[in-house]
Every structure is written in structure tokens, then in C-alpha cells.
Coordinates of C-alpha atoms (C1' of nucleotides) in Angstrom, one line a residue:
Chain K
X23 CA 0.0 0.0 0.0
X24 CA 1.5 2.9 -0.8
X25 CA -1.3 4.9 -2.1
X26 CA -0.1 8.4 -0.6
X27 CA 2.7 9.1 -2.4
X28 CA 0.9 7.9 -5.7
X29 CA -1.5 10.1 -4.7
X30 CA 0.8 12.9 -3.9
X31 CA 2.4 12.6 -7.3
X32 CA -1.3 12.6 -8.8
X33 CA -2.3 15.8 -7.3
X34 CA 0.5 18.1 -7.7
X35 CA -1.1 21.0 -8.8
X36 CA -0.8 22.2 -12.6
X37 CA 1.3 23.5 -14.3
X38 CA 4.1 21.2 -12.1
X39 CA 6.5 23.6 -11.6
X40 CA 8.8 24.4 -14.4
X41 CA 12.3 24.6 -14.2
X42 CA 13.4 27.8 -12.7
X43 CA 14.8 30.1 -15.1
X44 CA 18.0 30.6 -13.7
X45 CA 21.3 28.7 -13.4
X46 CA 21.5 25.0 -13.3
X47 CA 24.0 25.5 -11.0
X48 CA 21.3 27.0 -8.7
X49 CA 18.4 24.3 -8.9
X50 CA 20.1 22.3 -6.4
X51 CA 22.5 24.3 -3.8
X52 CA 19.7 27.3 -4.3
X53 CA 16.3 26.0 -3.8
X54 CA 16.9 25.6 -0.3
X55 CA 18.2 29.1 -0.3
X56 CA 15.2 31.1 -1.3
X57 CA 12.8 28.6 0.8
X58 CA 10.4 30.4 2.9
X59 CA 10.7 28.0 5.5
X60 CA 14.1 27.8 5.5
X61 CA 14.8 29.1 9.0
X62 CA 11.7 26.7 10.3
X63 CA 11.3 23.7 11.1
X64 CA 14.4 21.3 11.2
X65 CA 16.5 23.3 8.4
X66 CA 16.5 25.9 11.1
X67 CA 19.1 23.8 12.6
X68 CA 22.1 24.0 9.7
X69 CA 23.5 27.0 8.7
X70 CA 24.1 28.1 4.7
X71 CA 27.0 26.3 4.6
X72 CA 25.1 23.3 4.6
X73 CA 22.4 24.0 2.5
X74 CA 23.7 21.9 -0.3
X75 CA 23.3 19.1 1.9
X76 CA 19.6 19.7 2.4
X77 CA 18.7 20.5 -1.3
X78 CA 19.8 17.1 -2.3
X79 CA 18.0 15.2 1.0
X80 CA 14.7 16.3 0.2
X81 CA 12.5 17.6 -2.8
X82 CA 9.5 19.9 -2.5
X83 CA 5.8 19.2 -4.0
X84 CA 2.9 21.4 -4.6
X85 CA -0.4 19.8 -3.6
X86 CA -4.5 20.9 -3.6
X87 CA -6.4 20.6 -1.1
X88 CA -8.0 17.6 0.4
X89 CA -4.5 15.7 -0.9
X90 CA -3.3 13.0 1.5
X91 CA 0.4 12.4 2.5
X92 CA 0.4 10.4 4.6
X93 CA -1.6 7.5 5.8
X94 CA -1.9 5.9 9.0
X95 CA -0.3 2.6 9.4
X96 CA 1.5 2.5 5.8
X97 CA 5.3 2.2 6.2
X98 CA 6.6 5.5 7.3
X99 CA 9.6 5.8 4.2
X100 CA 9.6 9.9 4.3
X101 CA 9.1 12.7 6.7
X102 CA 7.7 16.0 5.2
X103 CA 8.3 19.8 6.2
X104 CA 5.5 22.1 5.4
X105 CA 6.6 25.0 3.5
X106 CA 3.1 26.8 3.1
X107 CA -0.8 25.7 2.9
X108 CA -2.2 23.9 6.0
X109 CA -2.2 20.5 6.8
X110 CA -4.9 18.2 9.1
X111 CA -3.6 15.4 11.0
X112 CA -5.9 12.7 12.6
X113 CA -6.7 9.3 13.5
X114 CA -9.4 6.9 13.0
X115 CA -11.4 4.4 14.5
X116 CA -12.5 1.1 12.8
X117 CA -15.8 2.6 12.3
X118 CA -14.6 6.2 10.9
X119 CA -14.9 8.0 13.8
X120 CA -12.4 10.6 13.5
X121 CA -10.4 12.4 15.5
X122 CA -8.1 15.6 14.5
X123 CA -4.7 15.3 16.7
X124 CA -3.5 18.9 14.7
X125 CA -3.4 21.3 12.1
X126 CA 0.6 21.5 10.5
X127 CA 1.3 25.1 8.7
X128 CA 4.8 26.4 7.4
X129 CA 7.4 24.8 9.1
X130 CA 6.0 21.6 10.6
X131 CA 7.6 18.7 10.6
X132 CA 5.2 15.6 9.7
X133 CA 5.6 11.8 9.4
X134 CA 8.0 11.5 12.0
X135 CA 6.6 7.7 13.2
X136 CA 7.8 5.9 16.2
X137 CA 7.7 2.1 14.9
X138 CA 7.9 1.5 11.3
X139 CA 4.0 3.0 10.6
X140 CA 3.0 6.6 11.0
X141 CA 0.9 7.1 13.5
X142 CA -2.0 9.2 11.8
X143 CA -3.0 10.6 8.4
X144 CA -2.2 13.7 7.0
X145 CA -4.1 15.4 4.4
X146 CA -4.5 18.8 3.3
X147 CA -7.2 21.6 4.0
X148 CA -5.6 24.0 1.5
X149 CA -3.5 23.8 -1.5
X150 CA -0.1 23.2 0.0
X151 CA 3.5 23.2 -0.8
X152 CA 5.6 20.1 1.1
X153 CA 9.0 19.1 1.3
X154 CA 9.7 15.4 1.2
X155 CA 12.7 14.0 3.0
X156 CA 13.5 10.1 2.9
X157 CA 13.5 8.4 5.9
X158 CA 17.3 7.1 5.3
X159 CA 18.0 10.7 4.0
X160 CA 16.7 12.3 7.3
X161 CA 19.4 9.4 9.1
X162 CA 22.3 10.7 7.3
X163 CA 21.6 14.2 7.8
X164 CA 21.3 13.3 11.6
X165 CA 24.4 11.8 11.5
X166 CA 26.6 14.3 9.6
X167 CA 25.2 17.4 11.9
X168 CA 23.8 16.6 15.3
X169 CA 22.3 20.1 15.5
X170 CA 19.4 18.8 13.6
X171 CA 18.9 15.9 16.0
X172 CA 18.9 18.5 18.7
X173 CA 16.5 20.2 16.6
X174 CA 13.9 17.0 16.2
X175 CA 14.1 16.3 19.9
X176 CA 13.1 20.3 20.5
X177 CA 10.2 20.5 18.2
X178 CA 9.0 17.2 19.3
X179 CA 9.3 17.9 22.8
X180 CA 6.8 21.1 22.1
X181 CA 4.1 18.9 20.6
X182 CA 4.0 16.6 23.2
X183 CA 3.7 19.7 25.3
X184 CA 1.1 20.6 22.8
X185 CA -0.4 17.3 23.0
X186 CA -1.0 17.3 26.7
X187 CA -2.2 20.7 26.6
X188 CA -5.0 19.3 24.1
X189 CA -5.6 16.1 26.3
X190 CA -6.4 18.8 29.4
X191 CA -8.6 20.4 26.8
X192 CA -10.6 17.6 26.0
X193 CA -10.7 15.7 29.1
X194 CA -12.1 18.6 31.1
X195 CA -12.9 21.7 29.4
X196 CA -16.4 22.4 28.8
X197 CA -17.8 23.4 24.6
X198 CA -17.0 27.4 25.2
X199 CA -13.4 26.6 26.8
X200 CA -12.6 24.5 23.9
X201 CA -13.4 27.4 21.5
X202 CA -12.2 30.0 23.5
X203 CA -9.0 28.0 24.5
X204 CA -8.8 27.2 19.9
X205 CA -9.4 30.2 19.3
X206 CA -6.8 32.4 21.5
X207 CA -3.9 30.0 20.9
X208 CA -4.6 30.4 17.1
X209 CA -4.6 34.1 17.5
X210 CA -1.3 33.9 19.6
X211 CA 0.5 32.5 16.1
X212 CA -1.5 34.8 13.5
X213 CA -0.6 38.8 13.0
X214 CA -3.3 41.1 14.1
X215 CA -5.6 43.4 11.4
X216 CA -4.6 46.4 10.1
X217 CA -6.3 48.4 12.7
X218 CA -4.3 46.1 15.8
X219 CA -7.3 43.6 16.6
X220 CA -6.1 40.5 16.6
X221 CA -7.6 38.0 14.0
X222 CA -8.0 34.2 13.2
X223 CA -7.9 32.6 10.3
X224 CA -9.6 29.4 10.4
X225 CA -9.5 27.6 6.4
X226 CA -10.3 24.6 7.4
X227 CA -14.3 23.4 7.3
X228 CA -16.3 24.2 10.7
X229 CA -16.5 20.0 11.1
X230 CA -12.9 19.7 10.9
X231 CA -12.7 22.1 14.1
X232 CA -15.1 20.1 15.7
X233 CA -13.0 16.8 15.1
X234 CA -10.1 18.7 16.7
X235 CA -12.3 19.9 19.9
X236 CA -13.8 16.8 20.4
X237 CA -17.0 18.5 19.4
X238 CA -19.7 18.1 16.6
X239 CA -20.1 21.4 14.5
X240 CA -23.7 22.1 15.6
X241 CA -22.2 22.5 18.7
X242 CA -19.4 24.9 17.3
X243 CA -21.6 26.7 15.6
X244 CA -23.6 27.5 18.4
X245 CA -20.5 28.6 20.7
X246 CA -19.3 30.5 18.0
X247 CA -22.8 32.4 18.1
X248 CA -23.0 32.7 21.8
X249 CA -19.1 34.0 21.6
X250 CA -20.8 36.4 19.3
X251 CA -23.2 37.7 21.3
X252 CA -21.5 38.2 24.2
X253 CA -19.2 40.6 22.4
X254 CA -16.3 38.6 22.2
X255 CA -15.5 38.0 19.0
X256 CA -17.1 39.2 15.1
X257 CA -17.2 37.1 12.4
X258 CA -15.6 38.8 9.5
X259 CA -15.8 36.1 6.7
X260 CA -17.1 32.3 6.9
X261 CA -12.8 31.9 7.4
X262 CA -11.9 34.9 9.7
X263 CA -12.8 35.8 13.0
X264 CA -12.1 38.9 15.0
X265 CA -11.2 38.6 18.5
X266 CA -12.8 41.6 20.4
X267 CA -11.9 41.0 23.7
X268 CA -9.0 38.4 24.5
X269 CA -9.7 39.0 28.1
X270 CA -13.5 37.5 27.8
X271 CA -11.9 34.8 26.2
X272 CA -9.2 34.2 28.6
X273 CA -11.8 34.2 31.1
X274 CA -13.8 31.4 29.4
X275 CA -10.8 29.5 28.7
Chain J
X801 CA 9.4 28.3 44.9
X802 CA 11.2 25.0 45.3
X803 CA 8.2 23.4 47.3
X804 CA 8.9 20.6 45.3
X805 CA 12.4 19.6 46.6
X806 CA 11.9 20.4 49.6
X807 CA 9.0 18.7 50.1
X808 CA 10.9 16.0 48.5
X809 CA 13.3 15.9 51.0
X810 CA 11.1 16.1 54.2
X811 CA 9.2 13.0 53.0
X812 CA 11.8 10.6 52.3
X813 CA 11.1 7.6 53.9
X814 CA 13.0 7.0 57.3
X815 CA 15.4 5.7 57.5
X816 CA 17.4 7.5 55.0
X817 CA 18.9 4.5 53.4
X818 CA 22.2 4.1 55.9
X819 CA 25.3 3.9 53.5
X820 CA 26.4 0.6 52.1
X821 CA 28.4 -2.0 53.9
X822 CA 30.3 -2.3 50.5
X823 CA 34.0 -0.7 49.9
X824 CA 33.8 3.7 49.8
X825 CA 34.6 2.8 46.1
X826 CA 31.7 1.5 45.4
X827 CA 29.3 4.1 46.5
X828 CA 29.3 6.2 43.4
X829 CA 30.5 3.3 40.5
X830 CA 28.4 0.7 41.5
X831 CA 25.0 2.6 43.0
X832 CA 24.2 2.8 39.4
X833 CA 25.5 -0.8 38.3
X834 CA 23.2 -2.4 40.7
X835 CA 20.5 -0.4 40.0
X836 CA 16.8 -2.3 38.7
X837 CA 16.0 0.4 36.1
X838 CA 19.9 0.7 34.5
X839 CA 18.3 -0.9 31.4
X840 CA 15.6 1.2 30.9
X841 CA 15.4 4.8 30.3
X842 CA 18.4 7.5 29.6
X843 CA 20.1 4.7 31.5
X844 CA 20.2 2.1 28.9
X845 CA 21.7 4.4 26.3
X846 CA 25.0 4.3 28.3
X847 CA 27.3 1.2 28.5
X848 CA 28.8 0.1 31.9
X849 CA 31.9 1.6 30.9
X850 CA 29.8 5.0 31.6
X851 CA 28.1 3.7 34.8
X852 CA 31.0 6.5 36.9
X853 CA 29.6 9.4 34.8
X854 CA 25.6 8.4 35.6
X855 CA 26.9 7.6 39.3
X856 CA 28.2 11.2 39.8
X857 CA 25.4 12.7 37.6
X858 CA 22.5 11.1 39.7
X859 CA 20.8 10.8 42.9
X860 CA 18.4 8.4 44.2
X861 CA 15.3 9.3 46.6
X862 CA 12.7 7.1 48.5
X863 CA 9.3 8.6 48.3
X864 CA 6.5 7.6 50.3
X865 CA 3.3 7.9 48.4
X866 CA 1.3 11.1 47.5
X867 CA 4.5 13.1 47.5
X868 CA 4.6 15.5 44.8
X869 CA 8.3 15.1 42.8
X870 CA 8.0 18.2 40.1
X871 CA 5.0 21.1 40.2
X872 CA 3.6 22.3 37.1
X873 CA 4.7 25.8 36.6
X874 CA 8.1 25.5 38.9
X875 CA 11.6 26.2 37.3
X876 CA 12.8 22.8 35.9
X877 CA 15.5 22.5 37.5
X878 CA 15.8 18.8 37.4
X879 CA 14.7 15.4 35.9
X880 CA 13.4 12.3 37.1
X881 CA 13.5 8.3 36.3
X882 CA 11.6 6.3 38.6
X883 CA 13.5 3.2 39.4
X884 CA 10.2 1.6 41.3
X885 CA 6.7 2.3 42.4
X886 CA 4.2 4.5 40.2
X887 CA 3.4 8.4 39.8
X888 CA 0.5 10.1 38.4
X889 CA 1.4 12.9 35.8
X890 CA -1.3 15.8 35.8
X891 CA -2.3 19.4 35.0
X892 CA -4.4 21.5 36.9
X893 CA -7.1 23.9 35.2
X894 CA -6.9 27.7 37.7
X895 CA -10.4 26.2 39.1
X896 CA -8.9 23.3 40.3
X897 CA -10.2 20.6 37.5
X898 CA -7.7 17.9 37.2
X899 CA -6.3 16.0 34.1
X900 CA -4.3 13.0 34.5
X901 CA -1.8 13.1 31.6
X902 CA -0.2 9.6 32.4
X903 CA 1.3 7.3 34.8
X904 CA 5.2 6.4 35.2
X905 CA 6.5 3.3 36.2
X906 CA 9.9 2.2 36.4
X907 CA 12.1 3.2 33.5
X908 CA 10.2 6.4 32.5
X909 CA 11.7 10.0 32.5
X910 CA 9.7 12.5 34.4
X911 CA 10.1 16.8 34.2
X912 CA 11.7 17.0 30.7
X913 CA 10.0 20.5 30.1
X914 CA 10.3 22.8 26.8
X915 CA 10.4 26.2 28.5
X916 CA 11.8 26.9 32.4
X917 CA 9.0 25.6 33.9
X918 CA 7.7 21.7 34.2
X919 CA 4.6 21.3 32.4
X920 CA 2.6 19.4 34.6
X921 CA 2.7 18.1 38.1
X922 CA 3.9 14.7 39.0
X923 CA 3.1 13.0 42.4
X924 CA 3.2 9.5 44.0
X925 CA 1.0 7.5 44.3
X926 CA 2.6 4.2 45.7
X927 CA 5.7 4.7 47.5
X928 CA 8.6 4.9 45.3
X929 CA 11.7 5.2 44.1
X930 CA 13.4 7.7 41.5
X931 CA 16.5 9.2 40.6
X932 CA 17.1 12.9 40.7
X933 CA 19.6 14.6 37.9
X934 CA 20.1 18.3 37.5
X935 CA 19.0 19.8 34.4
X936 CA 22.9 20.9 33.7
X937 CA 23.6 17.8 34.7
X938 CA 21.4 15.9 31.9
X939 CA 23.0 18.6 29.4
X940 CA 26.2 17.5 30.0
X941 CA 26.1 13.8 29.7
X942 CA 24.1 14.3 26.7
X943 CA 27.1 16.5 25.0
X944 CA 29.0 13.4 26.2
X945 CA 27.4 10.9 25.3
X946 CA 25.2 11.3 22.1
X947 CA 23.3 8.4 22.6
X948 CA 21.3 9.8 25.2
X949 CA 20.4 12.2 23.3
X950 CA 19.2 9.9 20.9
X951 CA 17.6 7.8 23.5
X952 CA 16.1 11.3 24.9
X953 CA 14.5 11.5 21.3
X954 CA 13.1 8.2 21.2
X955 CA 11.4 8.3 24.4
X956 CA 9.9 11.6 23.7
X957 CA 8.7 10.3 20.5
X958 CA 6.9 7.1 22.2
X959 CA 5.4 9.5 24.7
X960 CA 4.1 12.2 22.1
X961 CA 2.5 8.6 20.3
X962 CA 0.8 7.7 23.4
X963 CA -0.4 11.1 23.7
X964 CA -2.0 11.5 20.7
X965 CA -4.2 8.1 21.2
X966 CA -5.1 9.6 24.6
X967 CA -6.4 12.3 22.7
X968 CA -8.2 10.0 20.4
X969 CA -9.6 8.2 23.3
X970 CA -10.5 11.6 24.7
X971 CA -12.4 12.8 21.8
X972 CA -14.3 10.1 20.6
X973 CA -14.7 7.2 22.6
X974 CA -17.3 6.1 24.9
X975 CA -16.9 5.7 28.5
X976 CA -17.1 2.2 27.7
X977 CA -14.5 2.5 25.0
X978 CA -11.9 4.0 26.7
X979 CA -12.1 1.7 29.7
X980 CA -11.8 -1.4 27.8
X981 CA -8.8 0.6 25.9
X982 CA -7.1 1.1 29.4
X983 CA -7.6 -2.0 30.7
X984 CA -6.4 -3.8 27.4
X985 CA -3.1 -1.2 27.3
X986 CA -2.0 -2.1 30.8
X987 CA -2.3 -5.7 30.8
X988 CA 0.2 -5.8 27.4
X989 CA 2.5 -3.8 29.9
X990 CA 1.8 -6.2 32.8
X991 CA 3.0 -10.2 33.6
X992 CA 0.0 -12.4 33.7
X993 CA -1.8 -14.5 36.5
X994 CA 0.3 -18.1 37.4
X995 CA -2.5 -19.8 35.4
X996 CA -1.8 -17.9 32.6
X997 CA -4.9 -15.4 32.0
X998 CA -3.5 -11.6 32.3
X999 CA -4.6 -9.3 35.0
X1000 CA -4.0 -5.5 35.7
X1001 CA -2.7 -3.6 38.5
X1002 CA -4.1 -1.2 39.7
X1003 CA -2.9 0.5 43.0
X1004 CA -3.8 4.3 42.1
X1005 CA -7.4 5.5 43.4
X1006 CA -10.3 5.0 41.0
X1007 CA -10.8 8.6 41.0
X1008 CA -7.3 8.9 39.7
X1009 CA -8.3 6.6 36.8
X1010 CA -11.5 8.9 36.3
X1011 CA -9.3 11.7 35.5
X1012 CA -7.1 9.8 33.5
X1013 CA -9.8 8.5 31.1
X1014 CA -11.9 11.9 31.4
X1015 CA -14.6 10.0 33.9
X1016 CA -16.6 10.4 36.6
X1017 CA -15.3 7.7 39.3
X1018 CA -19.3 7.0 39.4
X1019 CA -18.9 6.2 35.8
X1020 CA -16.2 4.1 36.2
X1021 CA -16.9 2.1 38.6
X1022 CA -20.8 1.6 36.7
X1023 CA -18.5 0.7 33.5
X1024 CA -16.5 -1.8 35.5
X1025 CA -19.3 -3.6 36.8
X1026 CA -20.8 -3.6 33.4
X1027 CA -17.7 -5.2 31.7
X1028 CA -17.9 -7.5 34.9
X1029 CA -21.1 -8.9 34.5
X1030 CA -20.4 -9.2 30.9
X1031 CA -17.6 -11.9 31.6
X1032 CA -14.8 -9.7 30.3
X1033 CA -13.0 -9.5 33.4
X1034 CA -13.4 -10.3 37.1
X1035 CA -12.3 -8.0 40.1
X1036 CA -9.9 -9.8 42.2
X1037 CA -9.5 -7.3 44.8
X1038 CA -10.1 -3.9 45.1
X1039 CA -6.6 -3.0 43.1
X1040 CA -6.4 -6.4 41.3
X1041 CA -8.4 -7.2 38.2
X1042 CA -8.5 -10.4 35.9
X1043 CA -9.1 -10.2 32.0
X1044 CA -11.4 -12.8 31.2
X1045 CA -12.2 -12.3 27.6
X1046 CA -9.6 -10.1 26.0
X1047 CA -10.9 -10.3 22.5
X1048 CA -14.2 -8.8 24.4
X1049 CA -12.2 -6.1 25.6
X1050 CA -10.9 -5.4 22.2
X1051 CA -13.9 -5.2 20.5
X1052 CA -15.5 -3.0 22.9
X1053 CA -12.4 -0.8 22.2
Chain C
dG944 C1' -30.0 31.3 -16.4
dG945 C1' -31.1 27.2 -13.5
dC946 C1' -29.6 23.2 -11.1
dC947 C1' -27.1 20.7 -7.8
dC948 C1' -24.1 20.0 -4.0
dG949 C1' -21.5 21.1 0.1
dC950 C1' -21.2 23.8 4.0
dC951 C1' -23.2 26.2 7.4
dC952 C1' -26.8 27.6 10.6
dT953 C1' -30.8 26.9 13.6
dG954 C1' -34.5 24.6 16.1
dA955 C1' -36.4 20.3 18.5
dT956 C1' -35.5 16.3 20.8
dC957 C1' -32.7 12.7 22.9
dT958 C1' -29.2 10.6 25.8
dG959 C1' -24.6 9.3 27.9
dG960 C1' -22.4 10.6 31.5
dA961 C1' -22.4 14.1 35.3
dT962 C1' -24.3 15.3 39.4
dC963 C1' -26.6 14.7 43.8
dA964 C1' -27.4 11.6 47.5
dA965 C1' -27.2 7.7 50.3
dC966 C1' -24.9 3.7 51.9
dC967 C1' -21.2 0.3 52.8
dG968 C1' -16.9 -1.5 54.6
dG969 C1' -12.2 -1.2 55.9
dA970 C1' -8.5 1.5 58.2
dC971 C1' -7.3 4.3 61.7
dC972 C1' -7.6 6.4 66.2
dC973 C1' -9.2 7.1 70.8
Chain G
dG661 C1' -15.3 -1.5 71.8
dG662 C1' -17.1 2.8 69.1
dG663 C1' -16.3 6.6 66.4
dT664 C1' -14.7 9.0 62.2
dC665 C1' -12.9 9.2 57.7
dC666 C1' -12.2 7.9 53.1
dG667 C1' -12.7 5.2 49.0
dG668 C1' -15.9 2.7 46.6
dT669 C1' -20.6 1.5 45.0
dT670 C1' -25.3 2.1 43.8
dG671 C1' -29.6 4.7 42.7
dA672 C1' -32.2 8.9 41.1
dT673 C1' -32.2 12.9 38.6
dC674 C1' -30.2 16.4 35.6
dC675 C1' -28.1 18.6 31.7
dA676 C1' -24.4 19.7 28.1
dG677 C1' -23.8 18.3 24.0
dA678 C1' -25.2 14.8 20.5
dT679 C1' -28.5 13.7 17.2
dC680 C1' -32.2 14.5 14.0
dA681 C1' -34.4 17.5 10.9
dG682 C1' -35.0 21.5 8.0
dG683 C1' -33.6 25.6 5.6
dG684 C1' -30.3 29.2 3.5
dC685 C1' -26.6 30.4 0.7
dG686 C1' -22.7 30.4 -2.4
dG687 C1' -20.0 28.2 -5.9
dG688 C1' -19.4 25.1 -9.7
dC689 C1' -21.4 23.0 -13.7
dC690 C1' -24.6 22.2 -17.5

DNA sequence: GGCCCGCCCTGATCTGGATCAACCGGACCC
DNA sequence: GGGTCCGGTTGATCCAGATCAGGGCGGGCC
């Protein structure tokens, strides 16, 4: 089974990408380079000496939405850095429940799998842009610069922070704390409007929010409305939210 | 703040452990070469050869039970590997809700935090055994030793797995569900009966599993006796129960 | 244009687990 | 012994959120 990445080569958005028009030189030692997420995510750790190194370890793809990358249980043979679009990661019970362990945006690292199966699927809610790294690729680089190891064990030790933040969340929060909680840790990592409000940006579909909050999106809906009400927040566009007043929702997170 | 050493300290359990009859040489080589848990955790990254470097870097305490070891919120300062007994891992919501992140038993690392403070609270709940290591001291034998690092990784990465399919079982099982999920993951970590059939142990308070599982000890106790009249499993005593039927188990997982 | 389809919203009803309350039995202390 | 306390269990009731049902709207396609 290796249906994503024949998938992933299926989707990649049209036209694929034609060579860039400068140097050949440049294709490999510069696409690294000019990548946006270059300073994220694991090639954070090497420094532009090294980019060479990276530009031949790994290869980027453009996807559309609703794209998987990876499945749950299939061999885990690449790890993939997000470079821009938005990612869903979840898992699923034998009879399709679903649950959404996270949403991946520039710079995350996913596919990074314990035994020799990822743990979850990842798909995409946007159109996307992904780096692929082999698994044996990811090993050497590891090897030749242990920076990036530090690296792996830094970002993974903030997701499981992340993790057990969400397991608080959903073991004892009630519907409004979950939103309020979702809501002001997205607005922590998004820039504010043009006036100095800060704003969310939510792409993903109102049911896929619900999957992550352990909530069903009538119930979402009617938070968001009550959250609406009460003053706290303004719904802008089906996508973006307003967040009037942080403090009410600090208070009901 | 450092309520948590100190508290630490007042409640080892008397006496405090005399010092060995053995030679003076022995009491920083070999405190680690005897020790039950030198397999498992950072430990088992390090070959005996290394055992004077752990020795030096390490302490051990005796706990009696419902000591708290780290408190959510306090400078890390240290970390933690339980050599025996069992502590309860939770975080605490400003109204005093409790989640249970996870249990550690021997072999598992306790207080690795991301930021300066520990991320959660970890307290005893049998009387037990772990080994204290300074923060700086961690740091160092891992620019020693890269393996530990490695190991560090590794362990991390189990933990953030287990994580996510507590937040599965959080999200969208039933109360049903996640008990028969509990009870099935702790008997594959568990020896069985003499006769053969696997059993669980459970010597942490049922209300401690409530919070665990994101139940009502009411709940839990109604599940158990549902599961028990169903022939899945028989209560032994009070912190002792039998797995009848596993495949029963597994199915209502 | 007109149709369809997916997403979202809202109202009505249902229900799994929480909450409230009472009781039991063992551990501990006086 | 008798009391108290605490953990566990059971029963009765309640309620937050799920489920069921209907309607609106925007976007893609014929």
C-alpha cells in the first residue's frame, strides 16, 4: 500500500512547476536558499554552509487541497516539512470516527513515526507546498550534523507539550473553553488586522474544528454564536474571526 | 518556589537508606551498576563503561506515596527516572479541574520541560523510588554521550504517540471504549496470572483513573461492573483485576 | 440562467455521562 | 469497643452536548 505518495504525485497542482529560469547551478545548492521555511522547522538547525546538503536530501511538492500524505499505518519511508498551505492530522477508529490530533502550517515537521507505521493521516485543507525528506535521508543528515537531532528532539518535545495541553482540553474543558481555549492559541500565532485587533484565520471546514475539539459542528456553531453575542469575537468572513476582547476569552478558557 | 524539593526531601522515607556496607569505592560506580532500572530509560543508552559518569550525575530518593516530585509551573531544575513504584502525571485547570496526563513506572523519564517551567505536576501515588539529575547535569552527559540524546529523542517520541491516542480516546470514545482501551493497554504492559490469564494492577485510586480517562469515578466504577457482568474481566481485589475475555475487551475498544 | 451540492446555521429532541445523594466497609484512632 | 474518615458502590435525577431535521446560501457546472 503505498497509495499516498501515488496520490501525492497525482495531485500536484498544474502547471508542475517548471524549471526555474536561472542557473543549473542554482536548482540544487539554491532551492533551499530562497525557501520560505528555511529558518523553520528542522533546516533551522544548519546553517548556509550546509544547505547543499539539504537540497539534495529532500525535494518539495505542490499539492490541492484535500491531498493525502500520509496514511496511517502504511510504512513511514519519508518525513515531510511544510513550507506553506495547512495540513490536518488525525486518526481513525475502525468505524470512521475521527479524530483531528492537529493542524501542521509552514514549518511543521510531519511523518515523523515511532515504529515503522506513522501514527495518523495527514491530508491537506488548503493547497499546500511540502518538502519530502527520505527516511534514510533524514538518518544521514542526523548523522553528519547533530544540530538537527537536537532540533527533532526540540520541536518534538513542544508537541507533546502541545499534545497534553490538548488532552487537558478535551478531558475537562467544557464546549466554550474549547473554542475560547482554539481560538486564542490560534490568535497567539497569527498577525493582528490592520487596525491592531487580533484576527484568526480558520481555512479549514467548521466539522474539521469540531473533530479537533472533540465537538460536533452544531455544537461549534452555536459557541461561535453565543461567543458572538456576548461581544467577544465578530465574524468577519465564513474563514476569519475577530477577536474583540482576549480577556473574555481568557476568562472562558 | 522550590516546594517541590523540599518537600521531597522532608518526606523521604525513614530511615534515610544508611550507606552501604560495601567498599567507599563502590558508592558512586556501582550505586548505578546495581541499580533495577539501569536498562531502561536515559540509562540504557550508556554502557557500563559510563556507569561512573551516571553515578556522579545522579541521585536516588525514597518517596513515600502522594508526594509531589515536580510542580507544574516550577523552574525545571531537574529530571526524574523512577526506578520503582508508580506516579500520576497531571495538569491542573486555575479552578482546580484535574487531568491526569499519564502514569510512570519504572524506567520512565519524568520533568523533561520545553520552557523553564515543568509542564505538569507529578506526584506519587505508591511509595517509590526515583532518581534525581540536575538539568545541567542531563545537558552534559548528553554533549557526552550522544546516545542519550538519541535515547532522549526516542522516548519523547513514544510518549508524544501515546499522547496522541489519549487524545483519540478523549475525543471520541465512549466511557465504555476508553475503559476497555485502558484495561487492554495495561495488561500488554503487565505479567500475567500463574495460570496464565493476564490481569492489571491497579494500586492508584479510581478517581485517579477517572481523571485519566476523562470519567466520573461513578462512571467508572458503573463501567467496570458492566464489563464484569459481561464476563470480560473479574475483580480480584479492590486493586487487582482479571481479563477474562480479551478479544471482548478489544472489541468494545 | 437554473440546477445541484457542500457547507453552514438553527430549532427540536434525545441521551450518555455528570451530578446529587445515600450507603457500605475497611483503616485508623481514641 | 465505638467513632470517624475515606474510598468505593449504587440509585435517582439532571443537563451539556449529540443527534435528528430542515432551511439558507454560495460556488461550480450544465
Amino acid at each position: 500500500m503505498t497509495f499516498s505518495v501515488a496520490t501525492i504525485d497525482a495531485a500536484v497542482a498544474p502547471p508542475p512547476m517548471p524549471a526555474p529560469p536561472t542557473q543549473a547551478a542554482e536548482t540544487v545548492t539554491g532551492r533551499c536558499a530562497g525557501c520560505s521555511a528555511r529558518s523553520k522547522g528542522l533546516c533551522g538547525a544548519l546553517t548556509a554552509g550546509d544547505l547543499p546538503d539539504l537540497s539534495t536530501a529532500s525535494r518539495p511538492l505542490d499539492l490541492l487541497s484535500a491531498t493525502p500524505v500520509v496514511m496511517e499505518g502504511e510504512e513511514a519511508d519519508a518525513v515531510f516539512t511544510v513550507m506553506s498551505g495547512m495540513l490536518k492530522l488525525y486518526k481513525t477508529l475502525p468505524d470512521g470516527r475521527q479524530q483531528i490530533t492537529g493542524f501542521a502550517t509552514a514549518g511543521d515537521v510531519i511523518g515523523l513515526a515511532v515504529g515503522s507505521g506513522y501514527a495518523y493521516t495527514a491530508e491537506t485543507v488548503t493547497a499546500s507546498t511540502v518538502c519530502r525528506m527520505s527516511r534514510t535521508a533524514l538518518r544521514r543528515l542526523m548523522e553528519r550534523h547533530p544540530a538537527v537531532q537536537g532540533r527533532l528532539l526540540a520541536m518534538t518535545s513542544v508537541e507533546l507539550s502541545a499534545a497534553q495541553d490538548q488532552i487537558l482540553l478535551l478531558g475537562c474543558k467544557t464546549a466554550v473553553e474549547r473554542v475560547s481555549s482554539f481560538l486564542l492559541a490560534l490568535s497567539r500565532r497569527s498577525r493582528p488586522l490592520a487596525d491592531g485587533t487580533p484576527s484568526v484565520f480558520l481555512p479549514m471546514p467548521k466539522v474539521d474544528i469540531g473533530a479537533y475539539l472533540g465537538l460536533r459542528p452544531e455544537t461549534l456553531s452555536r459557541v461561535l454564536r453565543k461567543l458572538e453575542v456576548a461581544g467577544a469575537i465578530t465574524r468577519l468572513t465564513n474563514d476569519r474571526i475577530r477577536i474583540e476582547d482576549p480577556a473574555a476569552l481568557e476568562a472562558a478558557a
